[in-house]
CSV table of C-alpha atoms and ligand atoms in Angstrom, one decimal:
chain,number,residue,atom,x,y,z
P,16,MET,CA,0.0,0.0,0.0
P,17,TYR,CA,1.2,3.5,-0.8
P,18,GLY,CA,0.4,4.7,2.7
P,19,THR,CA,2.8,2.3,4.4
P,20,LEU,CA,5.5,2.7,1.7
P,21,TYR,CA,5.2,6.4,2.1
P,22,ARG,CA,5.5,6.3,5.9
P,23,ARG,CA,8.3,3.8,6.1
P,24,VAL,CA,10.4,4.6,3.1
P,25,LEU,CA,9.5,7.7,1.0
P,26,LEU,CA,8.9,10.2,3.8
P,27,PRO,CA,12.0,9.2,5.8
P,28,LEU,CA,14.1,9.4,2.6
P,29,PHE,CA,12.7,12.8,1.8
P,30,GLU,CA,12.8,14.3,5.3
P,31,ARG,CA,16.0,13.0,6.7
P,32,GLY,CA,17.9,12.0,3.6
P,33,LEU,CA,17.1,14.9,1.2
P,34,LYS,CA,16.2,17.7,3.6
P,35,GLY,CA,18.2,16.7,6.7
P,36,ARG,CA,15.2,17.3,8.9
P,37,GLN,CA,14.4,15.9,12.3
P,38,THR,CA,10.6,16.0,11.8
P,39,LEU,CA,10.2,12.2,12.0
P,40,ARG,CA,12.3,11.9,15.2
P,41,TYR,CA,10.2,14.6,16.9
P,42,TRP,CA,7.0,12.9,15.7
P,43,ARG,CA,8.2,9.5,17.2
P,44,GLU,CA,9.1,11.2,20.5
P,45,ALA,CA,5.7,12.9,20.6
P,46,GLU,CA,3.9,9.7,20.0
P,47,LEU,CA,5.5,8.4,23.2
P,48,SER,CA,5.3,11.5,25.4
P,49,GLN,CA,1.6,11.9,24.9
P,50,TRP,CA,1.2,9.0,27.2
P,51,TRP,CA,3.3,10.4,30.0
P,52,ASP,CA,1.4,11.5,33.1
P,53,ALA,CA,0.5,15.2,33.4
P,54,SER,CA,3.1,15.9,36.0
P,55,ARG,CA,5.9,14.5,33.9
P,56,LEU,CA,4.7,16.7,31.0
P,57,ARG,CA,4.6,19.8,33.2
P,58,GLU,CA,8.1,19.0,34.4
P,59,PHE,CA,9.2,18.8,30.7
P,60,GLN,CA,7.5,22.1,30.0
P,61,LEU,CA,9.2,23.8,33.0
P,62,GLN,CA,12.6,22.6,31.9
P,63,ALA,CA,12.0,23.7,28.3
P,64,LEU,CA,10.7,27.1,29.5
P,65,ARG,CA,13.7,27.8,31.7
P,66,ASN,CA,16.0,27.0,28.7
P,67,LEU,CA,14.0,29.3,26.4
P,68,LEU,CA,13.9,32.2,28.9
P,69,ARG,CA,17.6,32.0,29.4
P,70,HIS,CA,18.2,31.9,25.7
P,71,ALA,CA,15.9,34.9,25.1
P,72,ALA,CA,17.5,36.9,27.8
P,73,GLU,CA,21.0,36.2,26.5
P,74,THR,CA,20.4,36.6,22.8
P,75,CYS,CA,17.3,38.6,22.0
P,76,PRO,CA,17.8,42.3,22.7
P,77,ALA,CA,14.1,43.2,23.0
P,78,HIS,CA,13.3,40.3,25.3
P,79,ARG,CA,16.3,41.1,27.5
P,80,GLU,CA,15.0,44.6,27.9
P,81,ARG,CA,11.5,43.5,28.6
P,82,PHE,CA,12.6,41.0,31.2
P,83,THR,CA,14.8,43.6,32.9
P,84,ARG,CA,12.0,46.1,33.0
P,85,ALA,CA,9.7,43.6,34.6
P,86,GLY,CA,12.4,42.5,37.0
P,87,VAL,CA,12.3,38.8,36.1
P,88,ASP,CA,15.0,36.3,35.2
P,89,ALA,CA,15.1,32.6,34.3
P,90,GLY,CA,16.9,31.8,37.5
P,91,SER,CA,13.9,32.7,39.5
P,92,LEU,CA,11.5,30.4,37.6
P,93,HIS,CA,11.0,27.4,40.0
P,94,THR,CA,7.4,26.5,39.0
P,95,LEU,CA,5.2,27.2,36.0
P,96,GLU,CA,3.2,29.5,38.3
P,97,ASP,CA,6.2,31.7,38.6
P,98,PHE,CA,5.9,32.4,34.9
P,99,GLN,CA,2.9,34.6,35.6
P,100,ARG,CA,5.3,37.4,36.5
P,101,TRP,CA,6.7,37.5,32.9
P,102,PRO,CA,5.3,40.3,30.7
P,103,LEU,CA,2.8,39.6,27.9
P,104,MET,CA,3.5,40.1,24.2
P,105,THR,CA,1.0,41.5,21.7
P,106,ARG,CA,0.8,41.6,17.9
P,107,GLU,CA,1.7,45.2,18.1
P,108,ILE,CA,5.0,44.5,19.9
P,109,ILE,CA,5.9,42.0,17.3
P,110,ARG,CA,5.1,44.4,14.5
P,111,GLU,CA,7.2,47.2,16.0
P,112,GLN,CA,10.1,45.1,17.4
P,113,ARG,CA,10.3,42.2,15.1
P,114,PHE,CA,14.0,42.5,14.5
P,115,GLU,CA,15.0,43.1,18.1
P,116,LEU,CA,12.9,40.1,19.2
P,117,ARG,CA,14.9,37.8,17.1
P,118,SER,CA,17.9,36.0,18.4
P,119,ILE,CA,21.3,37.3,17.5
P,120,ALA,CA,22.5,33.7,17.3
P,121,PRO,CA,22.9,32.3,13.8
P,122,PHE,CA,19.6,30.6,13.2
P,123,ARG,CA,18.3,29.8,9.8
P,124,LEU,CA,15.0,31.6,9.9
P,125,LEU,CA,11.7,31.1,8.0
P,126,THR,CA,9.5,34.1,7.6
P,127,LYS,CA,5.8,33.8,7.7
P,128,GLY,CA,2.9,36.2,7.5
P,129,THR,CA,-0.6,36.2,8.8
P,130,GLY,CA,-3.4,38.3,7.7
P,131,GLY,CA,-4.8,37.9,11.2
P,132,SER,CA,-8.4,37.1,11.9
P,133,SER,CA,-7.9,40.0,14.3
P,134,GLY,CA,-7.4,42.3,11.4
P,135,VAL,CA,-3.8,43.2,12.2
P,136,PRO,CA,-1.5,41.6,9.6
P,137,LEU,CA,1.9,40.4,10.9
P,138,GLN,CA,5.2,39.1,9.7
P,139,PHE,CA,7.3,36.9,12.0
P,140,ASP,CA,10.1,34.4,12.0
P,141,LEU,CA,10.8,31.0,13.3
P,142,ASP,CA,13.9,28.8,13.2
P,143,GLU,CA,14.0,25.6,11.2
P,144,ALA,CA,14.1,23.2,14.1
P,145,SER,CA,11.1,24.7,15.6
P,146,HIS,CA,9.3,24.4,12.3
P,147,GLU,CA,10.1,20.7,12.3
P,148,ARG,CA,8.7,20.2,15.8
P,149,ARG,CA,5.4,22.0,14.7
P,150,ILE,CA,5.1,19.6,11.8
P,151,ALA,CA,5.6,16.7,14.1
P,152,MET,CA,2.8,17.9,16.4
P,153,THR,CA,0.5,18.2,13.4
P,154,HIS,CA,1.4,14.7,12.2
P,155,ARG,CA,0.5,13.4,15.7
P,156,GLY,CA,-2.7,15.5,16.1
P,157,TYR,CA,-4.0,14.6,12.6
P,158,GLY,CA,-3.1,11.0,13.3
P,159,TRP,CA,-5.6,10.9,16.2
P,160,ALA,CA,-8.2,11.5,13.5
P,161,GLY,CA,-6.7,8.8,11.2
P,162,GLY,CA,-5.0,11.5,9.1
P,163,GLU,CA,-1.3,10.6,9.5
P,164,PRO,CA,1.0,11.3,6.6
P,165,GLY,CA,0.5,8.9,3.7
P,166,THR,CA,-3.3,8.7,3.9
P,167,LYS,CA,-5.2,10.0,0.9
P,168,GLN,CA,-6.4,13.5,1.9
P,169,LEU,CA,-8.8,15.9,0.3
P,170,TYR,CA,-8.3,19.5,1.3
P,171,VAL,CA,-11.3,22.0,1.3
P,172,TRP,CA,-9.1,24.9,1.9
P,173,GLY,CA,-8.0,28.4,0.9
P,174,SER,CA,-5.9,28.2,-2.1
P,175,HIS,CA,-3.1,30.5,-3.2
P,176,VAL,CA,-4.1,34.1,-3.6
P,177,GLY,CA,-2.6,36.3,-6.3
P,178,GLN,CA,-0.6,35.4,-9.3
P,179,VAL,CA,1.3,32.2,-8.6
P,180,PRO,CA,4.3,31.7,-10.8
P,181,ARG,CA,4.3,28.5,-12.9
P,182,TRP,CA,7.3,26.9,-11.2
P,183,LYS,CA,5.5,27.3,-7.9
P,184,GLN,CA,2.3,25.8,-9.3
P,185,LEU,CA,4.3,22.9,-10.5
P,186,LYS,CA,6.1,22.4,-7.3
P,187,SER,CA,2.8,22.5,-5.3
P,188,SER,CA,1.3,20.0,-7.6
P,189,LEU,CA,4.3,17.6,-7.3
P,190,HIS,CA,4.2,17.9,-3.5
P,191,ALA,CA,0.4,17.3,-3.6
P,192,ARG,CA,1.0,14.1,-5.6
P,193,PHE,CA,3.8,12.8,-3.4
P,194,ASN,CA,1.7,13.4,-0.3
P,195,ARG,CA,-1.5,12.2,-1.9
P,196,HIS,CA,-3.4,15.5,-1.4
P,197,THR,CA,-6.1,16.8,-3.5
P,198,MET,CA,-7.4,20.3,-3.2
P,199,ILE,CA,-10.7,22.0,-3.6
P,200,SER,CA,-10.5,25.8,-3.2
P,201,CYS,CA,-13.1,27.1,-0.8
P,202,PHE,CA,-12.5,30.5,-2.2
P,203,ASP,CA,-14.2,29.3,-5.3
P,204,PHE,CA,-17.6,28.4,-4.0
P,205,ARG,CA,-20.2,29.6,-6.5
P,206,PRO,CA,-23.5,28.0,-7.5
P,207,GLU,CA,-22.0,27.0,-10.8
P,208,THR,CA,-18.8,25.5,-9.3
P,209,MET,CA,-20.3,23.4,-6.4
P,210,ARG,CA,-21.1,20.3,-8.5
P,211,GLY,CA,-17.6,20.3,-10.0
P,212,HIS,CA,-16.1,20.4,-6.5
P,213,LEU,CA,-18.2,17.4,-5.5
P,214,GLU,CA,-17.2,15.4,-8.6
P,215,ARG,CA,-13.6,16.1,-7.7
P,216,TRP,CA,-14.3,14.8,-4.1
P,217,ASN,CA,-16.0,11.7,-5.5
P,218,ARG,CA,-13.2,10.9,-8.0
P,219,CYS,CA,-10.6,11.4,-5.3
P,220,ARG,CA,-12.3,9.0,-2.8
P,221,PRO,CA,-10.4,10.5,0.1
P,222,GLU,CA,-9.6,8.6,3.3
P,223,VAL,CA,-9.6,11.8,5.2
P,224,VAL,CA,-11.1,15.3,4.4
P,225,VAL,CA,-9.3,18.3,5.8
P,226,ALA,CA,-11.4,21.5,5.7
P,227,TYR,CA,-12.2,25.0,6.9
P,228,THR,CA,-15.2,24.6,9.0
P,229,GLY,CA,-17.6,27.1,7.4
P,230,PRO,CA,-17.1,26.1,3.8
P,231,LEU,CA,-17.3,22.4,4.5
P,232,TYR,CA,-20.6,23.0,6.3
P,233,GLU,CA,-21.8,25.0,3.3
P,234,LEU,CA,-20.9,22.1,1.1
P,235,ALA,CA,-22.8,19.7,3.3
P,236,ARG,CA,-25.9,21.8,3.1
P,237,TYR,CA,-25.5,21.9,-0.6
P,238,VAL,CA,-25.3,18.2,-0.9
P,239,GLU,CA,-28.3,17.7,1.4
P,240,GLN,CA,-30.5,20.3,-0.4
P,241,HIS,CA,-29.8,18.8,-3.8
P,242,ARG,CA,-29.9,15.2,-2.7
P,243,LEU,CA,-26.5,14.5,-4.2
P,244,GLU,CA,-24.2,11.4,-3.8
P,245,VAL,CA,-21.0,12.0,-1.9
P,246,PHE,CA,-18.2,9.6,-1.1
P,247,ALA,CA,-17.9,8.9,2.6
P,248,PRO,CA,-14.3,9.4,3.9
P,249,ARG,CA,-13.0,7.7,7.1
P,250,SER,CA,-12.9,10.9,9.0
P,251,ILE,CA,-13.1,14.7,8.7
P,252,ILE,CA,-10.6,17.1,10.2
P,253,VAL,CA,-11.8,20.8,10.5
P,254,GLY,CA,-10.0,23.8,11.6
P,255,ALA,CA,-9.5,27.6,11.0
P,256,GLU,CA,-12.8,28.5,12.7
P,257,LYS,CA,-14.8,27.4,15.6
P,258,LEU,CA,-16.9,24.3,15.0
P,259,HIS,CA,-20.4,24.5,16.4
P,260,ASP,CA,-22.4,21.4,17.4
P,261,PHE,CA,-25.0,21.9,14.7
P,262,GLN,CA,-22.3,22.0,12.0
P,263,ARG,CA,-20.7,18.9,13.4
P,264,GLU,CA,-24.0,17.1,13.3
P,265,THR,CA,-24.8,18.2,9.8
P,266,MET,CA,-21.4,17.2,8.4
P,267,GLN,CA,-21.5,13.8,10.1
P,268,ARG,CA,-24.9,13.1,8.8
P,269,VAL,CA,-24.2,14.2,5.2
P,270,PHE,CA,-20.7,12.9,4.8
P,271,GLY,CA,-21.1,9.8,7.0
P,272,ALA,CA,-17.8,10.2,8.9
P,273,PRO,CA,-16.8,11.5,12.3
P,274,VAL,CA,-15.7,15.1,12.6
P,275,PHE,CA,-12.5,16.0,14.5
P,276,GLU,CA,-12.0,19.6,15.5
P,277,THR,CA,-8.5,21.2,15.5
P,278,TYR,CA,-7.3,24.6,16.6
P,279,GLY,CA,-4.2,26.2,15.1
P,280,SER,CA,-2.7,29.4,13.9
P,281,ARG,CA,0.0,30.6,11.6
P,282,GLU,CA,2.1,31.6,14.5
P,283,PHE,CA,2.2,28.1,16.1
P,284,MET,CA,0.6,25.7,13.7
P,285,LEU,CA,-1.4,23.0,15.6
P,286,ILE,CA,-2.3,24.2,19.1
P,287,GLY,CA,-4.9,21.5,19.9
P,288,ALA,CA,-6.7,18.6,18.4
P,289,GLU,CA,-9.4,16.2,19.3
P,290,CYS,CA,-8.7,12.5,19.9
P,291,GLU,CA,-11.1,9.7,19.2
P,292,ARG,CA,-13.1,10.5,22.3
P,293,HIS,CA,-14.1,14.0,21.1
P,294,ALA,CA,-13.9,15.4,24.7
P,295,GLY,CA,-12.0,18.6,23.9
P,296,LEU,CA,-8.8,19.6,22.2
P,297,HIS,CA,-5.6,18.0,23.5
P,298,LEU,CA,-2.9,20.6,23.6
P,299,SER,CA,0.4,20.3,21.7
P,300,MET,CA,1.9,20.5,25.2
P,301,GLU,CA,5.5,19.5,24.5
P,302,ASN,CA,5.7,22.4,22.2
P,303,LEU,CA,3.4,25.1,23.5
P,304,LEU,CA,2.5,26.4,26.9
P,305,VAL,CA,-1.1,27.6,26.8
P,306,GLU,CA,-2.6,30.0,29.3
P,307,ILE,CA,-6.1,31.5,29.6
P,308,LEU,CA,-5.9,34.9,31.2
P,309,ASP,CA,-8.3,37.8,31.9
P,310,ASP,CA,-7.8,41.3,30.6
P,311,GLN,CA,-5.6,42.1,33.6
P,312,GLY,CA,-3.3,39.2,32.8
P,313,GLN,CA,-4.5,37.0,35.6
P,314,PRO,CA,-5.5,33.3,35.1
P,315,VAL,CA,-9.3,32.9,34.8
P,316,PRO,CA,-11.1,30.3,36.9
P,317,ALA,CA,-12.1,27.1,35.2
P,318,GLY,CA,-15.3,27.3,33.2
P,319,GLN,CA,-14.8,31.0,32.4
P,320,GLU,CA,-13.8,32.7,29.2
P,321,GLY,CA,-10.5,34.4,28.8
P,322,ASN,CA,-7.7,35.4,26.4
P,323,VAL,CA,-5.5,32.8,24.8
P,324,VAL,CA,-1.9,33.3,25.7
P,325,ILE,CA,0.8,31.1,24.1
P,326,THR,CA,4.5,30.5,24.6
P,327,ASP,CA,6.3,28.5,22.0
P,328,LEU,CA,8.9,26.5,24.0
P,329,PHE,CA,11.2,25.9,21.0
P,330,ASN,CA,11.1,28.9,18.6
P,331,TYR,CA,14.6,30.0,19.5
P,332,GLY,CA,15.0,32.1,16.4
P,333,MET,CA,12.3,34.5,17.4
P,334,PRO,CA,10.8,33.6,20.8
P,335,PHE,CA,7.1,34.1,21.3
P,336,ILE,CA,6.8,34.4,25.1
P,337,ARG,CA,3.4,34.9,26.6
P,338,TYR,CA,1.9,36.0,23.2
P,339,VAL,CA,-1.7,37.2,23.3
P,340,ASN,CA,-3.0,35.7,20.0
P,341,GLY,CA,-6.4,37.4,19.9
P,342,ASP,CA,-8.5,34.3,20.4
P,343,ARG,CA,-10.7,33.6,23.4
P,344,ALA,CA,-11.2,30.2,25.1
P,345,ILE,CA,-12.9,28.6,28.1
P,346,ALA,CA,-10.3,27.9,30.9
P,347,GLY,CA,-10.1,24.6,32.8
P,348,PHE,CA,-7.7,22.0,31.5
P,349,GLU,CA,-9.3,18.7,32.2
P,350,MET,CA,-7.9,15.2,31.4
P,351,CYS,CA,-9.4,13.0,28.7
P,352,PRO,CA,-10.7,9.5,29.3
P,353,CYS,CA,-8.5,8.3,26.5
P,354,GLY,CA,-5.5,8.3,29.0
P,355,ARG,CA,-3.2,10.7,27.2
P,356,GLY,CA,-1.4,13.0,29.6
P,357,LEU,CA,-2.0,16.0,27.4
P,358,PRO,CA,-4.7,18.2,29.0
P,359,LEU,CA,-7.8,19.3,27.1
P,360,LEU,CA,-8.6,22.8,26.1
P,361,LYS,CA,-12.3,22.8,26.5
P,362,GLN,CA,-13.5,25.2,24.0
P,363,VAL,CA,-12.2,27.9,21.7
P,364,VAL,CA,-14.5,30.8,21.3
P,365,GLY,CA,-12.9,32.4,18.4
P,366,ARG,CA,-13.9,34.8,15.8
P,367,GLN,CA,-16.3,33.6,13.3
P,368,LEU,CA,-15.9,35.3,9.9
P,369,ASP,CA,-19.1,36.0,8.0
P,370,VAL,CA,-19.7,35.0,4.4
P,371,LEU,CA,-20.1,37.7,1.9
P,372,GLU,CA,-22.5,37.6,-1.1
P,373,THR,CA,-22.0,39.2,-4.4
P,374,ALA,CA,-24.6,40.6,-6.9
P,375,ASP,CA,-24.2,37.6,-9.1
P,376,GLY,CA,-24.9,35.1,-6.3
P,377,ARG,CA,-21.3,34.1,-5.3
P,378,LYS,CA,-20.5,33.4,-1.7
P,379,ILE,CA,-17.2,34.6,-0.5
P,380,PRO,CA,-16.0,33.1,2.8
P,381,GLY,CA,-14.7,35.8,5.1
P,382,GLU,CA,-11.4,34.0,5.4
P,383,PHE,CA,-10.6,35.1,1.9
P,384,PHE,CA,-9.7,38.6,3.1
P,385,PRO,CA,-7.1,37.8,5.8
P,386,HIS,CA,-5.6,35.4,3.3
P,387,LEU,CA,-5.3,38.1,0.6
P,388,LEU,CA,-4.4,41.1,2.8
P,389,LYS,CA,-1.5,39.4,4.4
P,390,GLU,CA,0.2,39.8,1.0
P,391,PHE,CA,0.2,43.6,1.5
P,392,PRO,CA,2.7,44.5,4.2
P,393,ALA,CA,1.7,48.1,4.1
P,394,ILE,CA,-1.8,47.4,5.4
P,395,ARG,CA,-1.8,47.8,9.1
P,396,ARG,CA,-5.3,47.1,9.9
P,397,PHE,CA,-8.4,46.2,7.8
P,398,GLN,CA,-12.1,45.6,8.0
P,399,VAL,CA,-14.4,44.4,5.2
P,400,VAL,CA,-18.0,45.8,5.3
P,401,GLN,CA,-21.0,44.6,3.3
P,402,ARG,CA,-24.4,46.2,3.7
P,403,ASP,CA,-25.6,45.6,0.1
P,404,PRO,CA,-24.8,42.8,-2.3
P,405,SER,CA,-23.7,45.3,-4.9
P,406,LEU,CA,-21.0,46.9,-2.8
P,407,ILE,CA,-18.1,45.6,-0.7
P,408,THR,CA,-16.1,48.2,1.2
P,409,LEU,CA,-12.5,47.5,2.4
P,410,ARG,CA,-11.7,49.9,5.2
P,411,LEU,CA,-7.9,50.1,5.4
P,412,VAL,CA,-5.3,51.6,7.7
P,413,THR,CA,-2.1,51.7,5.7
P,414,SER,CA,1.4,52.9,6.1
P,415,GLU,CA,3.1,55.3,3.7
P,416,ALA,CA,4.5,52.3,1.9
P,417,PHE,CA,1.1,51.6,0.3
P,418,THR,CA,1.5,52.4,-3.4
P,419,ASP,CA,-0.8,53.0,-6.2
P,420,SER,CA,0.1,49.6,-7.7
P,421,ASP,CA,-0.8,48.0,-4.4
P,422,ARG,CA,-4.2,49.7,-4.7
P,423,ALA,CA,-4.7,48.5,-8.3
P,424,MET,CA,-3.5,45.0,-7.4
P,425,LEU,CA,-5.7,44.7,-4.4
P,426,THR,CA,-8.8,45.8,-6.2
P,427,ALA,CA,-8.1,43.4,-9.1
P,428,GLU,CA,-7.6,40.4,-6.8
P,429,VAL,CA,-10.8,41.1,-4.9
P,430,MET,CA,-12.7,41.6,-8.1
P,431,GLN,CA,-11.4,38.4,-9.5
P,432,LYS,CA,-13.3,36.7,-6.7
P,433,THR,CA,-16.4,38.9,-6.6
P,434,GLY,CA,-17.0,39.4,-10.3
P,435,THR,CA,-17.8,42.6,-12.0
P,436,GLU,CA,-21.3,43.2,-10.8
P,437,THR,CA,-20.3,44.0,-7.2
P,438,GLU,CA,-18.5,47.3,-6.7
P,439,ILE,CA,-15.3,47.3,-4.6
P,440,VAL,CA,-14.5,50.4,-2.7
P,441,LEU,CA,-11.3,51.0,-0.8
P,442,ASP,CA,-11.9,53.3,2.1
P,443,PHE,CA,-8.7,54.7,3.6
P,444,VAL,CA,-9.2,55.6,7.3
P,445,ASP,CA,-7.0,56.6,10.2
P,446,ASP,CA,-8.3,54.0,12.6
P,447,ILE,CA,-10.8,51.2,12.8
P,448,PRO,CA,-12.7,51.1,16.2
P,449,LEU,CA,-12.6,48.0,18.2
P,450,THR,CA,-15.6,46.2,19.6
P,451,ARG,CA,-16.5,46.5,23.3
P,452,ALA,CA,-14.5,43.4,23.9
P,453,GLY,CA,-11.4,45.1,22.5
P,454,LYS,CA,-11.5,43.0,19.3
P,455,LEU,CA,-11.5,44.0,15.8
P,456,LYS,CA,-14.3,42.7,13.7
P,457,VAL,CA,-12.7,41.8,10.5
P,458,VAL,CA,-15.8,41.1,8.4
P,459,VAL,CA,-19.0,43.0,9.0
P,460,ARG,CA,-22.0,41.7,7.1
P,461,GLU,CA,-25.2,43.5,7.4
P,462,LEU,CA,-27.3,42.6,4.4
P,463,PRO,CA,-30.9,43.8,4.4
P,464,ASP,CA,-32.5,40.4,4.4
P,465,ASP,CA,-30.1,38.9,6.9
P,466,VAL,CA,-31.9,36.7,9.4
P,467,PRO,CA,-29.7,34.4,11.4
P,468,ALA,CA,-31.9,31.6,10.2
P,469,ASP,CA,-29.9,28.4,9.8
P,470,VAL,CA,-28.2,29.1,13.1
P,471,SER,CA,-31.3,29.6,15.2
P,472,ALA,CA,-32.9,26.6,13.6
P,473,THR,CA,-30.6,24.2,15.3
P,474,GLU,CA,-29.0,25.9,18.3
P,475,ALA,CA,-27.9,29.3,19.5
P,476,VAL,CA,-24.4,30.2,18.9
P,477,GLU,CA,-22.6,31.0,22.2
P,478,PRO,CA,-23.0,34.7,22.9
P,479,GLY,CA,-20.0,36.7,21.8
P,480,ALA,CA,-18.7,33.8,19.6
P,481,GLU,CA,-16.4,35.7,17.4
P,482,ALA,CA,-14.5,32.8,15.9
P,483,GLY,CA,-12.0,30.0,16.0
P,484,GLY,CA,-8.4,29.4,14.9
P,485,ARG,CA,-6.8,31.3,12.2
P,486,PRO,CA,-8.5,31.2,8.8
P,487,GLU,CA,-5.5,31.9,6.7
P,488,ALA,CA,-3.6,28.8,7.6
P,489,SER,CA,-3.1,27.0,4.4
P,490,PRO,CA,-2.2,23.5,3.6
P,491,SER,CA,1.4,24.5,3.5
P,492,GLU,CA,1.0,25.0,7.2
P,493,THR,CA,-0.1,21.5,7.8
P,494,PRO,CA,2.0,18.4,8.0
P,495,ILE,CA,2.4,18.2,4.3
P,496,LEU,CA,4.6,20.2,2.1
P,497,PRO,CA,8.2,19.2,2.2
P,498,GLY,CA,10.2,21.9,0.8
S,18,ZN,ZN1,-8.2,12.0,24.4
């Protein structure tokens, strides 16, 4: 079978032989450590944290200064609770001090960007080893859902935005073949393309479907409404947005497979994933230290909602230490009946991005915009507003680096998705006000005939639910793409 051949021979040859990576070793180790008891895992975290803080103080100028100002040093970290004295990091700090936050030690860095479901685009760096550790975490987490490398996977995901050079297209398609991945672009969901997407699904006969939550739910409803035949995969892995119970039920009914929720972001890749018990999201604990804090930076009691704060224990190239990622989650890390020592994150209450509609009937998932706008570094903040199907307004806070050609390119890219019947207006503003919760609503949809119908029909969305993981994560952020 290709799956076994892939895991035992091809993947090791590629990863270790060709690329000199340690991904598979990290993965093997993670498969063992998930069964350690919680106290051993916490001890592992404490040790890793001490090393990270020492490294940051010694080699990252901005961290050293921040630690000194807060009067903290790694030598005084005796328990994980001591860590509460360390200062928090925001997206703004990273934007302003990206280069000073990097280590001066010679790491080979990878640069990533995120459009930010919080509406603040960001560029950041990570070192190669930490990238390999993240991929290992994703292999493990997807494996809980039967989606380990080598399985035949169909992605219902955001595709490349903008002009992709031919060599890049070719490289992607070779990678996809090698990894047995097929792709359906959820940025291309229109009445006239839906059947084509389903045909692709049925031809592919995937073992596992990996999808953005919202678009897959939309596809499920389309199948149901039109009474279409659809091939049943073994399991479905969803991410990038919060998964509501009514969505899980519909997908399971229509696609005939269990749904596994994941939570991840561009900054850290897989943060948590469900195991076969579906009791919550097991944290990628060997890699990430996750805290849920109130607005004053204090831990919130179990059962209450707070801000998600994450420390990456191994990104030595550019340490993320107590980074407030903009998501909200319910506190209280319980253990899972499956016996793994990794505690569960009960629930992510993220940001749910609305779907926009165009005059010619296309539906554009809100995720499209963070995905596109991350390609424009001069955009500091954005918000997409639709109050009428014939008009979409992009409110933008830009720096002086935003050029006329940026303007033309942005309009052209949006219109390619929306068609010519919907007008696109770029509205340059000095600021975009935050919601009362201190969040930026990235997509505002207030169409005249909007009734929250299909939500209220099944169950109420939790009050204040603004969304899940990060929408702009693309398949290249998942275990897959070598290279
Ligand atoms: Zn479990």
